mmCIF file of C-alpha atoms and ligand atoms in Angstrom:
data_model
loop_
_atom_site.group_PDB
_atom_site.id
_atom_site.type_symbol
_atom_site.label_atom_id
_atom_site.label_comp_id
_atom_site.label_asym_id
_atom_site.label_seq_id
_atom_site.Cartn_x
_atom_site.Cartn_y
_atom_site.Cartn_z
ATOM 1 C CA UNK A 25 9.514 -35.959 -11.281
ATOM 2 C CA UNK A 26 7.377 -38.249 -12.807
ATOM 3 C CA UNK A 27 4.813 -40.585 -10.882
ATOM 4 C CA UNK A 28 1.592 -41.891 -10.128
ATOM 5 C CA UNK A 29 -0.640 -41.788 -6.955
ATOM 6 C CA UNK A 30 -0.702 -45.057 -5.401
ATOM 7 C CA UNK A 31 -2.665 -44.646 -1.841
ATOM 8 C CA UNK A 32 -5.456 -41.949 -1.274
ATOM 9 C CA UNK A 33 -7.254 -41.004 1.936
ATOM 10 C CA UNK A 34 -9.930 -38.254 0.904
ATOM 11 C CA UNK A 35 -11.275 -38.070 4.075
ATOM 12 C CA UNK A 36 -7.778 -36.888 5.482
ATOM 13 C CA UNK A 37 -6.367 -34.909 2.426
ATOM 14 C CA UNK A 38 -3.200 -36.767 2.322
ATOM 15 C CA UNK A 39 -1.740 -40.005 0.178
ATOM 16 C CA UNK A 40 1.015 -41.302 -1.017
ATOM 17 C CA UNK A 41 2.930 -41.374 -5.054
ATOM 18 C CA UNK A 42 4.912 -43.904 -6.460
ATOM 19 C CA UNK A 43 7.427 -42.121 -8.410
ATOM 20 C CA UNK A 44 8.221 -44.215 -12.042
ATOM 21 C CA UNK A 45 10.389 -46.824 -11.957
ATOM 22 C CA UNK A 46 10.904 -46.876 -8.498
ATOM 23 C CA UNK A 47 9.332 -48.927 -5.630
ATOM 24 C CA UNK A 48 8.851 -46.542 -2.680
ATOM 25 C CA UNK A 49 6.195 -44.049 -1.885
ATOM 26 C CA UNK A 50 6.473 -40.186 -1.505
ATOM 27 C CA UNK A 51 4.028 -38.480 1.049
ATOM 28 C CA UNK A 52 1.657 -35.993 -0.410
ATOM 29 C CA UNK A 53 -1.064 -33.135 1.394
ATOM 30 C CA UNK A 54 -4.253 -31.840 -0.412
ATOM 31 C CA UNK A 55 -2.391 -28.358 -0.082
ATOM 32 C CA UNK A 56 0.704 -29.680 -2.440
ATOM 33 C CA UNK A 57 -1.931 -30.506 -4.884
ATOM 34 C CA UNK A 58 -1.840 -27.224 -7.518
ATOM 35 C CA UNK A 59 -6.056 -26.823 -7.583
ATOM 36 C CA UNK A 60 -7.558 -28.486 -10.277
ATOM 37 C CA UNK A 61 -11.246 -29.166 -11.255
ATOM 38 C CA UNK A 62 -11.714 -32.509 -9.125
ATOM 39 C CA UNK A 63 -9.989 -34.417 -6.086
ATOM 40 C CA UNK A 64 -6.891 -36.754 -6.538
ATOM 41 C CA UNK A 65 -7.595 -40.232 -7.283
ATOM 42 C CA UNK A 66 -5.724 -43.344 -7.148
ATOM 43 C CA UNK A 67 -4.472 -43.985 -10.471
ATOM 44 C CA UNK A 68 -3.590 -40.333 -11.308
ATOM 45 C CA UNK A 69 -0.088 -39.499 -13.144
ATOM 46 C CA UNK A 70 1.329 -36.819 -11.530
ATOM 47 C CA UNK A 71 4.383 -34.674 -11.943
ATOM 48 C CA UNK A 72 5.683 -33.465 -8.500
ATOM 49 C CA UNK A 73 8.596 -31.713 -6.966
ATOM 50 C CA UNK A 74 10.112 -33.075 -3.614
ATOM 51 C CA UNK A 75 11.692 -31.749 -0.497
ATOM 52 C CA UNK A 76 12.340 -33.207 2.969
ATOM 53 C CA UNK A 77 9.929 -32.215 5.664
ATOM 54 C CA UNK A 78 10.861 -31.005 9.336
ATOM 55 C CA UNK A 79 12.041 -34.900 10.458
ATOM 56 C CA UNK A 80 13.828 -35.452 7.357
ATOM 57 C CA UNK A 81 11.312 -37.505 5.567
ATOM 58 C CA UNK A 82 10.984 -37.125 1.863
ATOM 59 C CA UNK A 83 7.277 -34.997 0.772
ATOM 60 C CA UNK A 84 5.971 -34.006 -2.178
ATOM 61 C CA UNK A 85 5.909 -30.042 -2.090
ATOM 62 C CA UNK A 86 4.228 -29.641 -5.781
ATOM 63 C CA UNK A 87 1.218 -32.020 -6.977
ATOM 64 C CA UNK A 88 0.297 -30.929 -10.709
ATOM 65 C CA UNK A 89 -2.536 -33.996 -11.863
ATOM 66 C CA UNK A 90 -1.971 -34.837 -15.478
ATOM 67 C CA UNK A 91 -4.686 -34.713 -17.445
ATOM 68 C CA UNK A 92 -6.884 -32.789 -14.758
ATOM 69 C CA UNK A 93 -8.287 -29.033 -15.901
ATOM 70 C CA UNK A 94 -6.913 -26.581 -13.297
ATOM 71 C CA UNK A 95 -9.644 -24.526 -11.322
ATOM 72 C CA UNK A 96 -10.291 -21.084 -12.235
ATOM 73 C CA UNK A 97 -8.323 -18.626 -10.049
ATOM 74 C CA UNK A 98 -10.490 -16.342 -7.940
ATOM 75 C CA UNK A 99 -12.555 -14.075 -9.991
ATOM 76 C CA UNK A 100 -11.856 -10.501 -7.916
ATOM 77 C CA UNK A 101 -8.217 -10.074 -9.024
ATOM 78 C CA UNK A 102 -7.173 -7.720 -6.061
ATOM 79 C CA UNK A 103 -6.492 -4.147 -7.477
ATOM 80 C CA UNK A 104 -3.048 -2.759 -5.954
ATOM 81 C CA UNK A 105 -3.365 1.047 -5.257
ATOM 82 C CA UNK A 106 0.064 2.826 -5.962
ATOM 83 C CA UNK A 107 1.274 5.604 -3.640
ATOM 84 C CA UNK A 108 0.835 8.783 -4.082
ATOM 85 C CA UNK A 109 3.245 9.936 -6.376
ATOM 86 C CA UNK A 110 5.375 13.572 -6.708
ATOM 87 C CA UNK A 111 5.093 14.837 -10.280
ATOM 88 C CA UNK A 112 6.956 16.762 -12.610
ATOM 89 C CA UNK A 113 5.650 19.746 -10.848
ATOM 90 C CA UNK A 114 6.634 18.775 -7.655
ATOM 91 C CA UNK A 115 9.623 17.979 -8.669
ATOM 92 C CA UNK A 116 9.811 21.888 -10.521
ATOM 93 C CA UNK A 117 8.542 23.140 -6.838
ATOM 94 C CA UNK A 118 11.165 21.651 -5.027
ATOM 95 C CA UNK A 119 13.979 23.104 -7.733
ATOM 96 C CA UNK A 120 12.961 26.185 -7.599
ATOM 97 C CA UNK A 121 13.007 26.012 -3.507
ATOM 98 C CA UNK A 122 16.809 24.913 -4.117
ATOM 99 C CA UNK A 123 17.978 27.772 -5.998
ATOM 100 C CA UNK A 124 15.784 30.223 -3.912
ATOM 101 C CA UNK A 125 17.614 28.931 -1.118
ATOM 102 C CA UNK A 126 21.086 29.099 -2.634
ATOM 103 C CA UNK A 127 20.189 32.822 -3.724
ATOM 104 C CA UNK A 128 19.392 34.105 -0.373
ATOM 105 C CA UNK A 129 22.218 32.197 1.171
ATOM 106 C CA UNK A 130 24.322 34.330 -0.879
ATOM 107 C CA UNK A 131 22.654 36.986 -0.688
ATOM 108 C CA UNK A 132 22.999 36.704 3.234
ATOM 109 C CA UNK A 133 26.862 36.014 3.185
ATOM 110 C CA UNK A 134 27.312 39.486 0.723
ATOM 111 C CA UNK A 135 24.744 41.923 1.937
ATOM 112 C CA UNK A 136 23.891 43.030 5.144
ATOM 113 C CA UNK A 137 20.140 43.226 4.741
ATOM 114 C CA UNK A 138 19.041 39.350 5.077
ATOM 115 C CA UNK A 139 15.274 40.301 5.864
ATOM 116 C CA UNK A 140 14.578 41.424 2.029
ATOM 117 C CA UNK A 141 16.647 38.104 0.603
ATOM 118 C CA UNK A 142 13.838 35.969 2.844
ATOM 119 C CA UNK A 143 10.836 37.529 1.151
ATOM 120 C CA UNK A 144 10.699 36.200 -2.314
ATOM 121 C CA UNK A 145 11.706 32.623 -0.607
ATOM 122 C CA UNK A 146 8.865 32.889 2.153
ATOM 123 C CA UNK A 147 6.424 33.805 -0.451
ATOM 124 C CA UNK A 148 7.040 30.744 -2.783
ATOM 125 C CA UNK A 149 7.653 28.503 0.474
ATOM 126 C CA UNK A 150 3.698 28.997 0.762
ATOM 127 C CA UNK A 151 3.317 28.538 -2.846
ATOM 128 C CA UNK A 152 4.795 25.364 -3.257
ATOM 129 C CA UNK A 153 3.712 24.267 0.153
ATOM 130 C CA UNK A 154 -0.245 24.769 -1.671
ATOM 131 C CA UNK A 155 1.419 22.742 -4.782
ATOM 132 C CA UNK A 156 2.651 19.918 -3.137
ATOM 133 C CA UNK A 157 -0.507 19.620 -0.924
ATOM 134 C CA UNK A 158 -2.849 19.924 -4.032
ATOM 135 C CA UNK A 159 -5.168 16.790 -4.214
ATOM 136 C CA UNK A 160 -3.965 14.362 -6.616
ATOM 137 C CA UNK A 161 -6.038 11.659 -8.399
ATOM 138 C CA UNK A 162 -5.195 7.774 -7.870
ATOM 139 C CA UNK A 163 -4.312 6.282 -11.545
ATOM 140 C CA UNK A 164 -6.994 3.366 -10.944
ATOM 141 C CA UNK A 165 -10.739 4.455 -10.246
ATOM 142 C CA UNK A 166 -11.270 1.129 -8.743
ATOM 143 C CA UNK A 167 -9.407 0.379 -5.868
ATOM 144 C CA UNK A 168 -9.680 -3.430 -3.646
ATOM 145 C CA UNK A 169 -11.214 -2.873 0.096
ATOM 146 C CA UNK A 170 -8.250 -3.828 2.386
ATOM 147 C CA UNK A 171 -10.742 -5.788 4.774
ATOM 148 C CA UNK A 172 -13.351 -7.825 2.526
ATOM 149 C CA UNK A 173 -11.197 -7.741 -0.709
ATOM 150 C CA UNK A 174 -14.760 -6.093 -2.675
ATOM 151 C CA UNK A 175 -13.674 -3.861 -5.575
ATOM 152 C CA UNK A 176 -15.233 -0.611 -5.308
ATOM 153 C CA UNK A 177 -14.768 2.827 -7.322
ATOM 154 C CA UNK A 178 -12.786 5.868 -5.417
ATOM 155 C CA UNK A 179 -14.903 8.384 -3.507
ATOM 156 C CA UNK A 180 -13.904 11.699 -1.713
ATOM 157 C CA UNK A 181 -13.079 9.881 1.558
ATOM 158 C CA UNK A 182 -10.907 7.258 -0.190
ATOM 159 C CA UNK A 183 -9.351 9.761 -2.287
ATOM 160 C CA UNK A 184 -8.874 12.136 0.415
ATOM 161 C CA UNK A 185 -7.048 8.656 2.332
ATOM 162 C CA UNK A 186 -4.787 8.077 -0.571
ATOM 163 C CA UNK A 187 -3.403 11.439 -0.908
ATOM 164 C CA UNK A 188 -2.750 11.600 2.724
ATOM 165 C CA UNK A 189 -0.942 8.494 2.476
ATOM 166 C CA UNK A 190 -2.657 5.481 3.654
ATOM 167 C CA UNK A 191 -2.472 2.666 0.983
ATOM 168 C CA UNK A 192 -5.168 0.646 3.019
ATOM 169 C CA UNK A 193 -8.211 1.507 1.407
ATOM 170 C CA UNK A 194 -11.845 -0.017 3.063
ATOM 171 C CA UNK A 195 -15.093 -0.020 1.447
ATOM 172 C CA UNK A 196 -18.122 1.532 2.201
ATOM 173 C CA UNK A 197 -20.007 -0.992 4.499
ATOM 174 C CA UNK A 198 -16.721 -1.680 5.734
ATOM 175 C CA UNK A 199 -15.716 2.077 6.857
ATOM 176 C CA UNK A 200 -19.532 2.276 8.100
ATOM 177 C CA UNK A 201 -18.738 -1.164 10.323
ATOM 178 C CA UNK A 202 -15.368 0.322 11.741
ATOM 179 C CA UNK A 203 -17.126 3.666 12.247
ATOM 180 C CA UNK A 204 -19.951 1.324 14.455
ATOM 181 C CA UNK A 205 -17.174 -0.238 16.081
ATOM 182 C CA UNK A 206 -15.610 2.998 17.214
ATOM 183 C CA UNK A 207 -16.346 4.515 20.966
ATOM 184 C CA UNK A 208 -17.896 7.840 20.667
ATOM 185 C CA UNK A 209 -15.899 10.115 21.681
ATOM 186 C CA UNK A 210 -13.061 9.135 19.661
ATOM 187 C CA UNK A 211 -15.370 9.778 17.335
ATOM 188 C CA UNK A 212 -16.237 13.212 17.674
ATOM 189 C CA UNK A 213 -12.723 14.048 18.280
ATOM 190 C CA UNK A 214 -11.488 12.401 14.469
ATOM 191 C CA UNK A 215 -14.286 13.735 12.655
ATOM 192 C CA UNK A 216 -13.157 17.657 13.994
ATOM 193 C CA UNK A 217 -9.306 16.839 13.482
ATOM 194 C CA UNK A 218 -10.704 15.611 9.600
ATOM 195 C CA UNK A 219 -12.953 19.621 9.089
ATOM 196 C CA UNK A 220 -9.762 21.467 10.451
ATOM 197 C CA UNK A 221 -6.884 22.544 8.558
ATOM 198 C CA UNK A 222 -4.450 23.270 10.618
ATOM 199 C CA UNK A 223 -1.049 22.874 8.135
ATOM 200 C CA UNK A 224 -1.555 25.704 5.009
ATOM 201 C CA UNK A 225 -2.166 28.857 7.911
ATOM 202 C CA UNK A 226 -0.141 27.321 10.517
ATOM 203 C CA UNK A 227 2.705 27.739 7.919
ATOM 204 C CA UNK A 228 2.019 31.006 7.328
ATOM 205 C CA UNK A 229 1.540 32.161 10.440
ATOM 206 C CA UNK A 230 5.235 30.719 11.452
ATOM 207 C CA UNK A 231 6.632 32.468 8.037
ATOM 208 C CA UNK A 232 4.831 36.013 9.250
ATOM 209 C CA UNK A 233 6.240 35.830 13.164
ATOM 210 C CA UNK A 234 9.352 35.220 11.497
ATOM 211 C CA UNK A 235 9.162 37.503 9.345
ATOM 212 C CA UNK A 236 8.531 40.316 11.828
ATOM 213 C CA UNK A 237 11.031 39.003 14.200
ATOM 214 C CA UNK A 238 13.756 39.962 12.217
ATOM 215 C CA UNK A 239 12.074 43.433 10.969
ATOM 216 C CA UNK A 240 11.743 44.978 13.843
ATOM 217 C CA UNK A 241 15.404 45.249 15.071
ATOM 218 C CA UNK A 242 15.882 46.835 11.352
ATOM 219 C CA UNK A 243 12.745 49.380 11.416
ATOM 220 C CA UNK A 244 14.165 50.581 14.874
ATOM 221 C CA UNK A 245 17.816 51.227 13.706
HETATM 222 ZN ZN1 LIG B 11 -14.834 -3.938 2.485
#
């Protein structure tokens, strides 16, 4: 719609249009008003979209001033950091775990020695395990702090947050500020649980037990 602004209170952000050709007045808010390089004024064409508000009354919902230069959007466009993604490795990994599996299954139902069918599989269930742990790199060196919206470039700790899943990222001063903000202990307690590795040997470890679990009853026979 078509129309021009009639009545406005700058001190209170809100006025009124008169649409063309027709004699009543449509409510408007500063924060229908698309942003543009100065105020409203009386006087103004606009062209404007309608809706009713919450009591039925006819508003304004979309304020574009004719004539008017639109402000500049924000200069920091925010920079979206994409998962981590599995490649065409991963992807290879997990195959080959598939068939592995449907070889030893078979292998189970024909033979009577199962042990031996489970050793090739173990072996690359710690291979790919390494694989699809491997530390990838995010696509975009520059990533947008999740608190203060700053653009910074990726270092190890960010890098080391992405691949473990978080897609918050915070800046520097920002980390530093949370770190401040923490109690101590907790802190002690997340900085060990970030220098130990518990998952790569604790998978092995559970593959070996097995492993020897279902030897021994053979080596004894
Ligand atoms: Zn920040």
């Amino acid at each position: 719609m078509n129309g021009k602004i009639t009545s406005w209170k700058d001190e209170k952000g809100f006025g009124f249009i008169t649409p063309d050709g027709k004699n009543e007045q449509v409510f408007f808010h500063i924060s229908s008003v698309k942003k543009a390089t100065r105020k409203p004024e009386v006087g103004d064409a606009v062209v404007f979209e309608t809706a009713k508000d919450s009591q039925g009354r006819l508003k304004a919902t979309y304020v574009l001033l004719e004539g008017v230069l639109l402000a500049k959007p924000a200069a920091s466009k925010k920079i979206v950091t994409e998962p981590v993604k599995k490649d065409a490795l991963d992807y290879f990994t997990y195959f080959i775990l598939v068939i592995l599996f449907v070889i030893s299954l078979g292998l189970f139902m024909k033979t009577g020695t199962p042990v031996s069918a489970l050793v090739p599989g173990a072996i690359f269930l710690v291979i790919s395990f390494f694989i699809s742990s491997r530390k990838k790199q995010p696509a975009n060196k520059l990533f947008s702090c999740s608190k203060c919206r700053s653009v910074s470039s990726h270092d190890e700790r960010t890098v080391l947050a992405w691949n473990r899943g978080f897609n918050r990222l915070y800046c520097k001063s920002c980390h530093q500020a949370w770190l401040r903000e923490q109690p101590k202990e907790q802190q002690e307690s997340r900085s060990s649980y970030a220098s130990s590795k518990p998952g790569c040997l604790g998978l092995f470890l559970v593959i070996a037990s097995l492993g020897r679990a279902k030897a021994r009853p053979l080596t004894k026979r």
